Amino acid sequence: MTKPEHIALLDSASPADSKTYYLKTFGCQMNVYDSERMMEALARDGYSATDAPDNADLIILNTCHIREKAAEKVYSDLGRLRDIKNLRAAQGKNTVITVAGCVAQAEGREITRRQPAVDLVVGPQSYHRLDQLIGRVAKTGDRIVETEFEGENKFAEMTAPRRVSSPSAFLTIQEGCDKFCTFCVVPYTRGVEFSRPVADLEQEARALVEAGAVELTLLGQNVNAYHGEGASGRSVSLAELIRRLADIDGIQRIRYTTSHPHDMSDDLIVAHRDIAQLMPSLHLPVQSGSDRLLAAMNRKHTAADYLSIIDKVKSACPGIALSSDFIVGFPGETDTDAEATLALVREVGFAQSFSFKYSPRPGTPASGFGEQVPEALKTERLLALQALLEEQQLTFNRASIGQVATVLFERLGREGGQLVGRTSHLQLIHATGPASMIGQIARVDITQARQMSLTGVIQAA
Ligand code: 5AD
Ligand code: SF4
């Protein structure tokens, strides 16, 4: 398999004698972005990547705390990593085990208590000091837990990316959340909302293009609350930022995620009509179709508010691919509430969705609410919701058959000669073509549709 020359991949091979690291990423796209920045910092410090923890001098788990299952996976991985560390120690090799990400932030010292093999716990606000912290652990053998919110701009301390792992790159523009939905740990693990200044983002976007990116997905836990500082201290909205980034040569596609309905301003909706590079897809979590539950979740919108935003979005950008997140089995959810969610889904018609059973998170208000829904009922409601969402996804994909899609090819597929890309509507698509097309946008005739992906034939240039 050859890699496209214009994309300098992050997992480049390394000299046999250099220090090696193994990094595993859990959870959301923001963790993927953070992992890429950490990998770049490690490469600068002379580390090279390995995909086997047994060979690694440094092991990093970049973790997710959003649901209990995600957090527990970390502890089972840590048990296996402790055994590897012991085995390597018997061979005279040292291994530094690091837990980063949202479990690190939320659980701090509890992690080293539950798994003493962990050397370093580092929260997302301290990644710019990762090298110093690893150095201190290596020198002193001390265990370090670093989970302060220091108030410094960690992004300013991290250098601009020089490599991308895909022509579709992530760019974190905003971090943290002030919404305090009653089920969610994010305001506690990522802190209050912070928007990066426009000039920094323009600089980083240029660096990503230089490294081979043609598509940018702007990331934030509450991305459409973005209000970064522009020239002379003026506050700039997400729509205006997108306009500025669209002016950068080489940026052919822009997406953004994740948005909150409360911040879905008219200028952002209109941007979907007016900015050619802004792709016709929108991820707008609703969580529930029941007003009673939306209030208990502290979502700051009703089902009718959500539907009216969707109407406006659909008229600004007909055919837009809509997606959402849903939680079933929130405390107190009745059959009527669950039915209201199904009714909302039927009314909107989603192209793709993510649905989860409610998972009580320590320290969040909803974990203390009475009337927790029994597990069996959560399962039943999740299956009913997912059946409807899957049917809608298949309907959306089938409607593409016979149409011509513009596709950005991102990587090679599993079968020989196969490329994998995304349509402008974010559908996964497979087509036969040369590896040199990775990083290019082509017109593709869509011939087949399944629930999760499309197949197509690349049109002659
Ligand atoms: N339980 C289940 N799902 C949750 N989410 C956030 N917190 C919880 C929780 N405690 C879901 C929401 C959110 C997505 C990222 O994860 O749907 O939009
Ligand atoms: Fe969590 Fe999103 Fe609600 Fe913020 S808006 S608290 S990130 S679910």
Coordinates of C-alpha atoms and ligand atoms in Angstrom, one line a residue:
M1 CA 0.0 0.0 0.0
T2 CA 1.4 3.4 -0.9
K3 CA 0.6 6.5 1.0
P4 CA -0.1 9.7 -1.0
E5 CA 3.0 11.8 -1.1
H6 CA 1.3 15.1 -0.3
I7 CA 0.0 13.9 3.0
A8 CA 2.6 13.5 5.7
L9 CA 1.1 10.9 7.9
L10 CA 1.5 10.9 11.7
D11 CA 2.4 7.2 12.0
S12 CA 5.6 7.4 10.1
A13 CA 8.1 4.6 10.8
S14 CA 11.0 5.3 13.1
P15 CA 14.6 4.4 13.7
A16 CA 14.9 1.2 15.9
D17 CA 16.9 2.9 18.7
S18 CA 14.5 5.9 19.4
K19 CA 12.1 6.0 22.3
T20 CA 8.7 4.7 21.4
Y21 CA 5.1 5.5 22.5
Y22 CA 1.7 3.8 22.2
L23 CA -1.3 6.0 22.2
K24 CA -4.9 4.9 22.3
T25 CA -7.8 7.3 21.8
F26 CA -11.3 6.8 23.2
G27 CA -14.4 8.9 22.7
C28 CA -15.1 12.0 20.6
Q29 CA -13.4 13.8 17.8
M30 CA -11.9 16.4 20.2
N31 CA -9.9 13.6 21.7
V32 CA -8.7 12.6 18.2
Y33 CA -7.6 16.2 17.7
D34 CA -5.9 16.3 21.1
S35 CA -4.1 13.0 20.4
E36 CA -2.8 14.3 17.1
R37 CA -1.3 17.3 18.9
M38 CA 0.2 15.1 21.6
M39 CA 1.7 12.8 18.8
E40 CA 3.3 15.8 17.2
A41 CA 4.8 17.0 20.5
L42 CA 6.2 13.5 21.1
A43 CA 7.7 13.3 17.6
R44 CA 9.5 16.6 18.3
D45 CA 10.9 15.1 21.5
G46 CA 12.3 12.1 19.5
Y47 CA 9.6 9.6 20.2
S48 CA 8.2 7.3 17.4
A49 CA 4.8 5.6 17.4
T50 CA 4.3 1.9 17.9
D51 CA 1.0 0.0 17.6
A52 CA 2.0 -2.6 20.2
P53 CA 2.0 -1.5 23.8
D54 CA 4.6 -4.3 24.6
N55 CA 7.2 -2.3 22.7
A56 CA 6.4 1.1 24.2
D57 CA 8.5 3.1 26.6
L58 CA 5.6 5.5 27.0
I59 CA 1.9 4.4 27.0
I60 CA -0.9 7.1 26.8
L61 CA -4.6 6.4 27.1
N62 CA -6.6 9.4 26.0
T63 CA -9.9 8.7 27.7
C64 CA -13.6 9.4 27.6
H65 CA -15.9 9.9 30.6
I66 CA -19.2 10.6 28.9
R67 CA -20.9 7.3 29.8
E68 CA -19.9 4.7 32.5
K69 CA -19.0 2.0 29.9
A70 CA -16.4 4.3 28.2
A71 CA -14.8 5.0 31.6
E72 CA -14.8 1.4 32.7
K73 CA -13.1 0.3 29.5
V74 CA -10.1 2.4 30.6
Y75 CA -9.7 0.4 33.8
S76 CA -9.8 -2.9 32.1
D77 CA -7.1 -1.7 29.6
L78 CA -5.0 -0.5 32.5
G79 CA -5.1 -4.0 34.1
R80 CA -3.6 -5.4 30.9
L81 CA -1.0 -2.6 30.6
R82 CA 0.1 -3.2 34.2
D83 CA 1.0 -6.8 33.2
I84 CA 2.9 -5.5 30.2
K85 CA 4.8 -3.0 32.4
N86 CA 5.7 -5.8 34.9
L87 CA 6.9 -8.0 32.0
R88 CA 9.0 -5.2 30.6
A89 CA 10.4 -4.4 34.0
A90 CA 11.6 -8.1 34.3
Q91 CA 13.5 -7.5 31.0
G92 CA 15.1 -4.3 32.5
K93 CA 12.9 -1.9 30.5
N94 CA 11.1 1.1 32.0
T95 CA 7.5 1.9 31.0
V96 CA 5.6 5.2 31.8
I97 CA 1.8 4.7 31.8
T98 CA -0.2 7.9 31.3
V99 CA -3.9 8.5 31.6
A100 CA -5.0 11.6 29.7
G101 CA -8.4 13.0 28.7
C102 CA -11.7 13.3 30.5
V103 CA -11.4 10.3 32.9
A104 CA -8.1 11.8 34.0
Q105 CA -9.8 15.2 34.6
A106 CA -12.8 13.7 36.4
E107 CA -11.2 11.0 38.5
G108 CA -7.7 12.3 39.1
R109 CA -6.0 10.6 42.1
E110 CA -8.7 7.9 42.1
I111 CA -7.0 6.4 39.0
T112 CA -3.6 5.9 40.7
R113 CA -5.5 4.5 43.7
R114 CA -7.4 2.0 41.6
Q115 CA -4.4 1.2 39.4
P116 CA -1.0 1.9 41.0
A117 CA 0.9 1.1 37.8
V118 CA -0.2 4.4 36.4
D119 CA 2.6 7.0 36.6
L120 CA 1.0 10.1 35.2
V121 CA -2.6 11.5 35.1
V122 CA -3.0 14.6 32.9
G123 CA -6.2 16.5 32.3
P124 CA -7.0 18.1 28.9
Q125 CA -6.0 21.6 30.1
S126 CA -2.3 20.6 30.6
Y127 CA -1.3 18.8 27.4
H128 CA 1.0 21.6 26.5
R129 CA 3.1 20.6 29.5
L130 CA 3.1 16.8 28.7
D131 CA 6.8 16.7 27.9
Q132 CA 7.8 18.3 31.2
L133 CA 5.5 16.0 33.1
I134 CA 6.9 12.9 31.4
G135 CA 10.4 14.1 32.0
R136 CA 9.7 14.6 35.8
V137 CA 8.2 11.1 36.1
A138 CA 11.2 9.5 34.3
K139 CA 13.7 11.5 36.4
T140 CA 12.1 11.2 39.9
G141 CA 10.0 8.0 39.5
D142 CA 7.2 10.1 41.3
R143 CA 3.6 9.6 40.4
I144 CA 2.0 12.9 39.1
V145 CA -1.6 13.9 38.9
E146 CA -2.1 17.2 37.0
T147 CA -5.7 18.2 36.7
E148 CA -5.7 22.0 37.4
F149 CA -7.6 24.4 35.2
E150 CA -4.8 26.9 35.0
G151 CA -6.4 29.7 33.1
E152 CA -3.6 29.8 30.6
N153 CA -4.4 29.3 26.9
K154 CA -3.0 25.8 26.3
F155 CA -3.6 26.2 22.5
A156 CA -1.2 29.2 22.4
E157 CA 1.4 27.0 24.0
M158 CA 1.0 24.2 21.5
T159 CA 2.7 24.6 18.1
A160 CA 0.8 24.6 14.9
P161 CA 0.3 21.1 13.2
R162 CA 2.8 20.1 10.6
R163 CA 1.2 16.8 9.7
V164 CA -2.3 15.4 9.1
S165 CA -3.4 11.8 9.2
S166 CA -6.2 12.4 6.6
P167 CA -7.1 15.0 4.0
S168 CA -10.1 15.6 6.3
A169 CA -8.6 17.3 9.4
F170 CA -10.1 18.4 12.7
L171 CA -9.6 21.9 14.1
T172 CA -10.6 22.6 17.7
I173 CA -12.1 26.1 17.7
Q174 CA -13.9 26.0 21.0
E175 CA -13.7 23.9 24.2
G176 CA -15.8 23.5 27.3
C177 CA -19.5 24.1 27.8
D178 CA -21.7 26.5 30.0
K179 CA -25.0 24.7 29.2
F180 CA -25.0 22.3 32.2
C181 CA -27.4 19.7 30.8
T182 CA -28.2 17.7 33.9
F183 CA -26.9 14.4 32.5
C184 CA -23.6 15.6 31.1
V185 CA -20.1 15.6 32.5
V186 CA -18.6 17.9 29.9
P187 CA -18.9 21.2 31.9
Y188 CA -16.9 19.5 34.7
T189 CA -14.3 17.7 32.6
R190 CA -13.6 20.3 29.9
G191 CA -14.5 23.4 32.0
V192 CA -16.3 26.5 31.0
E193 CA -16.7 27.6 27.4
F194 CA -13.5 29.0 25.8
S195 CA -13.3 30.2 22.1
R196 CA -9.9 30.5 20.4
P197 CA -9.0 33.8 18.7
V198 CA -9.7 34.0 15.0
A199 CA -6.1 34.8 14.0
D200 CA -4.8 31.7 15.7
L201 CA -7.4 29.6 13.9
E202 CA -6.6 31.1 10.5
Q203 CA -2.9 30.3 11.1
E204 CA -3.7 26.7 12.2
A205 CA -6.0 26.2 9.2
R206 CA -3.3 27.4 6.8
A207 CA -0.8 25.0 8.5
L208 CA -3.3 22.1 8.0
V209 CA -3.8 22.9 4.4
E210 CA 0.0 23.1 3.9
A211 CA 0.2 19.6 5.5
G212 CA -2.4 18.2 3.0
A213 CA -5.9 18.9 4.4
V214 CA -8.6 20.0 2.0
E215 CA -11.5 19.6 4.5
L216 CA -11.7 21.1 8.0
T217 CA -14.2 19.9 10.6
L218 CA -14.4 22.7 13.2
L219 CA -14.7 21.1 16.7
G220 CA -16.2 22.3 19.9
Q221 CA -18.3 20.7 22.6
N222 CA -20.7 23.6 21.9
V223 CA -19.3 24.7 18.6
N224 CA -22.0 27.1 17.6
A225 CA -21.6 29.1 20.8
Y226 CA -18.2 30.1 19.3
H227 CA -17.5 33.8 19.9
G228 CA -13.7 34.2 19.4
E229 CA -11.8 37.4 19.4
G230 CA -11.3 39.0 16.0
A231 CA -9.4 42.1 15.0
S232 CA -9.4 44.9 17.6
G233 CA -11.0 42.7 20.2
R234 CA -14.3 42.3 18.4
S235 CA -16.3 39.1 19.0
V236 CA -16.7 36.9 15.9
S237 CA -19.5 34.4 15.4
L238 CA -19.2 30.9 14.0
A239 CA -20.8 31.9 10.7
E240 CA -18.3 34.8 10.4
L241 CA -15.3 32.5 11.3
I242 CA -16.5 30.0 8.6
R243 CA -16.6 32.8 6.1
R244 CA -13.0 33.8 7.0
L245 CA -11.7 30.2 6.8
A246 CA -13.5 29.7 3.4
D247 CA -11.4 32.5 2.0
I248 CA -8.2 30.5 2.7
D249 CA -6.8 29.0 -0.5
G250 CA -7.0 25.2 -0.5
I251 CA -9.9 24.8 1.9
Q252 CA -12.5 23.1 -0.2
R253 CA -14.9 21.8 2.5
I254 CA -15.9 23.0 6.0
R255 CA -18.0 21.2 8.6
Y256 CA -18.6 21.9 12.3
T257 CA -19.7 19.8 15.2
T258 CA -21.3 19.6 17.8
S259 CA -24.0 22.3 17.9
H260 CA -26.7 23.2 20.5
P261 CA -30.2 24.2 19.3
H262 CA -30.2 27.2 21.6
D263 CA -27.2 28.7 19.6
M264 CA -28.4 27.9 16.1
S265 CA -28.4 31.5 15.0
D266 CA -30.0 32.8 11.8
D267 CA -26.6 33.9 10.4
L268 CA -25.3 30.3 10.8
I269 CA -28.4 28.9 9.1
V270 CA -28.0 31.3 6.2
A271 CA -24.3 30.4 5.9
H272 CA -25.5 27.0 4.8
R273 CA -27.1 28.7 1.8
D274 CA -24.4 31.2 1.1
I275 CA -21.0 29.6 1.6
A276 CA -20.2 27.1 -1.0
Q277 CA -17.5 25.3 1.1
L278 CA -19.9 24.8 4.0
M279 CA -21.1 21.2 3.5
P280 CA -24.9 20.4 3.6
S281 CA -24.9 18.4 6.8
L282 CA -25.7 19.4 10.3
H283 CA -25.3 17.5 13.6
L284 CA -27.9 19.0 16.0
P285 CA -28.5 16.9 19.1
V286 CA -32.1 17.0 20.4
Q287 CA -31.7 14.3 23.1
S288 CA -35.5 13.8 23.5
G289 CA -38.8 14.8 21.9
S290 CA -40.6 15.3 25.3
D291 CA -40.8 18.9 26.6
R292 CA -41.1 17.5 30.2
L293 CA -37.8 15.7 29.8
L294 CA -36.1 18.5 27.9
A295 CA -36.9 20.7 30.8
A296 CA -35.6 18.1 33.3
M297 CA -32.4 17.8 31.2
N298 CA -32.0 21.7 31.3
R299 CA -31.8 21.7 27.5
K300 CA -33.1 25.3 27.1
H301 CA -35.4 24.4 24.2
T302 CA -38.7 22.6 23.5
A303 CA -39.5 20.0 20.8
A304 CA -41.3 22.8 18.9
D305 CA -38.3 25.1 19.1
Y306 CA -36.2 22.3 17.6
L307 CA -38.7 21.6 14.8
S308 CA -38.8 25.3 13.9
I309 CA -35.0 25.5 13.7
I310 CA -35.1 22.4 11.5
D311 CA -37.7 24.1 9.2
K312 CA -35.5 27.1 8.8
V313 CA -32.4 25.0 8.1
K314 CA -34.3 22.9 5.5
S315 CA -35.5 26.0 3.7
A316 CA -32.0 27.6 3.7
C317 CA -30.4 24.4 2.5
P318 CA -32.9 21.9 0.9
G319 CA -31.7 18.3 1.1
I320 CA -29.4 18.9 4.0
A321 CA -28.4 15.8 5.9
L322 CA -29.5 16.1 9.5
S323 CA -28.2 14.1 12.4
S324 CA -28.8 14.0 16.1
D325 CA -28.0 12.5 19.5
F326 CA -30.7 10.9 21.6
I327 CA -30.8 9.7 25.2
V328 CA -33.3 7.0 26.2
G329 CA -34.2 6.1 29.7
F330 CA -33.5 9.5 31.3
P331 CA -34.8 9.5 34.9
G332 CA -38.6 9.7 34.9
E333 CA -39.1 8.8 31.2
T334 CA -42.5 7.4 30.6
D335 CA -43.9 5.5 27.6
T336 CA -45.5 8.8 26.5
D337 CA -42.2 10.6 26.7
A338 CA -40.5 7.8 24.6
E339 CA -43.4 8.0 22.1
A340 CA -42.8 11.8 21.8
T341 CA -39.2 11.2 20.8
L342 CA -40.3 8.7 18.1
A343 CA -42.8 11.3 16.9
L344 CA -40.1 14.0 16.6
V345 CA -37.9 11.6 14.7
R346 CA -40.7 10.8 12.3
E347 CA -41.3 14.5 11.7
V348 CA -37.7 15.5 11.1
G349 CA -36.3 12.5 9.1
F350 CA -32.6 12.0 10.0
A351 CA -29.8 10.9 7.7
Q352 CA -27.8 9.6 10.6
S353 CA -28.1 9.5 14.4
F354 CA -26.4 8.4 17.6
S355 CA -28.6 7.0 20.5
F356 CA -27.6 6.0 24.0
K357 CA -29.1 4.6 27.1
Y358 CA -28.9 7.2 29.9
S359 CA -25.9 6.5 32.1
P360 CA -25.8 8.2 35.5
R361 CA -22.6 10.1 35.9
P362 CA -21.1 10.9 39.3
G363 CA -21.5 14.6 40.2
T364 CA -24.1 15.5 37.6
P365 CA -27.6 16.6 38.8
A366 CA -29.5 13.8 37.0
S367 CA -27.6 11.0 38.7
G368 CA -29.4 12.1 41.9
F369 CA -32.9 12.2 40.3
G370 CA -35.4 9.6 41.6
E371 CA -37.3 7.4 39.2
Q372 CA -34.2 5.9 37.4
V373 CA -35.6 3.8 34.5
P374 CA -35.0 0.0 34.7
E375 CA -32.3 -1.4 32.4
A376 CA -34.7 -3.7 30.5
L377 CA -37.0 -0.8 29.7
K378 CA -34.0 1.3 28.5
T379 CA -33.0 -1.5 26.2
E380 CA -36.5 -1.9 24.8
R381 CA -36.8 1.8 24.1
L382 CA -33.3 2.0 22.6
L383 CA -34.1 -0.8 20.2
A384 CA -37.4 0.8 19.1
L385 CA -35.7 4.2 18.5
Q386 CA -32.7 2.6 16.7
A387 CA -35.0 0.6 14.4
L388 CA -36.7 3.9 13.3
L389 CA -33.4 5.8 12.9
E390 CA -31.8 2.9 10.9
E391 CA -34.8 2.8 8.6
Q392 CA -34.5 6.6 8.1
Q393 CA -30.8 6.3 7.3
L394 CA -31.5 3.6 4.7
T395 CA -34.2 5.7 3.2
F396 CA -31.9 8.8 3.0
N397 CA -29.1 6.7 1.4
R398 CA -31.4 4.9 -1.0
A399 CA -32.7 8.3 -2.3
S400 CA -29.1 8.9 -3.5
I401 CA -29.0 6.0 -5.9
G402 CA -28.8 7.4 -9.5
Q403 CA -27.5 10.7 -8.3
V404 CA -24.0 12.2 -8.8
A405 CA -22.2 12.9 -5.5
T406 CA -19.1 15.0 -5.0
V407 CA -16.8 12.8 -2.9
L408 CA -13.6 13.6 -1.0
F409 CA -11.5 10.4 -1.0
E410 CA -9.9 10.0 2.4
R411 CA -8.2 6.6 2.5
L412 CA -7.7 3.2 0.9
G413 CA -10.5 0.6 1.5
R414 CA -9.9 -3.0 2.8
E415 CA -10.3 -4.5 -0.7
G416 CA -7.6 -4.0 -3.3
G417 CA -8.1 -0.9 -5.5
Q418 CA -10.9 0.4 -3.3
L419 CA -11.1 4.0 -2.0
V420 CA -13.2 5.2 0.9
G421 CA -14.5 8.8 1.0
R422 CA -17.4 11.0 2.1
T423 CA -20.1 12.7 0.1
S424 CA -20.9 16.3 0.8
H425 CA -23.8 14.9 2.9
L426 CA -21.2 13.0 5.0
Q427 CA -22.3 9.6 3.7
L428 CA -19.5 7.0 3.7
I429 CA -18.9 5.8 0.1
H430 CA -16.7 3.1 -1.6
A431 CA -15.5 3.3 -5.2
T432 CA -12.7 1.7 -7.2
G433 CA -9.8 4.1 -8.1
P434 CA -6.1 4.7 -7.8
A435 CA -4.4 5.7 -4.5
S436 CA -3.4 9.0 -6.1
M437 CA -7.0 10.1 -5.7
I438 CA -6.7 10.3 -1.9
G439 CA -7.1 13.9 -1.0
Q440 CA -9.0 14.7 -4.2
I441 CA -12.7 15.6 -4.7
A442 CA -14.3 13.7 -7.6
R443 CA -17.8 13.3 -9.1
V444 CA -19.2 9.8 -8.4
D445 CA -22.3 8.1 -9.8
I446 CA -24.0 6.4 -6.9
T447 CA -25.0 2.8 -7.8
Q448 CA -25.8 1.1 -4.5
A449 CA -27.0 2.1 -1.0
R450 CA -26.9 0.3 2.3
Q451 CA -27.8 1.6 5.7
M452 CA -24.2 2.6 6.6
S453 CA -22.6 3.3 3.3
L454 CA -22.9 3.8 -0.5
T455 CA -21.1 2.4 -3.5
G456 CA -20.3 4.4 -6.6
V457 CA -18.4 4.7 -9.8
I458 CA -15.9 7.6 -10.3
Q459 CA -16.7 9.7 -13.4
A460 CA -14.0 10.2 -15.9
A461 CA -12.2 13.5 -15.3
Ligands
5AD1 N1 -25.8 9.2 29.4 C1 -26.0 8.8 28.1 N2 -25.7 9.6 27.1 C2 -25.1 10.7 27.3 N3 -24.6 11.7 26.5 C3 -24.0 12.7 27.3 N4 -24.1 12.4 28.6 C4 -24.8 11.2 28.6 C5 -25.2 10.3 29.7 N5 -24.9 10.6 31.0 C6 -24.8 11.7 25.1 C7 -25.6 12.9 24.6 C8 -24.6 13.7 23.9 C9 -23.6 12.7 23.4 C10 -22.2 13.2 23.1 O1 -23.5 11.7 24.4 O2 -26.5 12.4 23.6 O3 -25.1 14.6 22.9
SF4_2 FE1 -23.0 18.3 27.6 FE2 -23.6 19.2 25.1 FE3 -25.2 19.7 27.2 FE4 -22.8 20.9 27.0 S1 -24.6 21.2 25.6 S2 -23.7 20.0 28.9 S3 -21.6 19.3 26.1 S4 -24.8 17.7 26.3

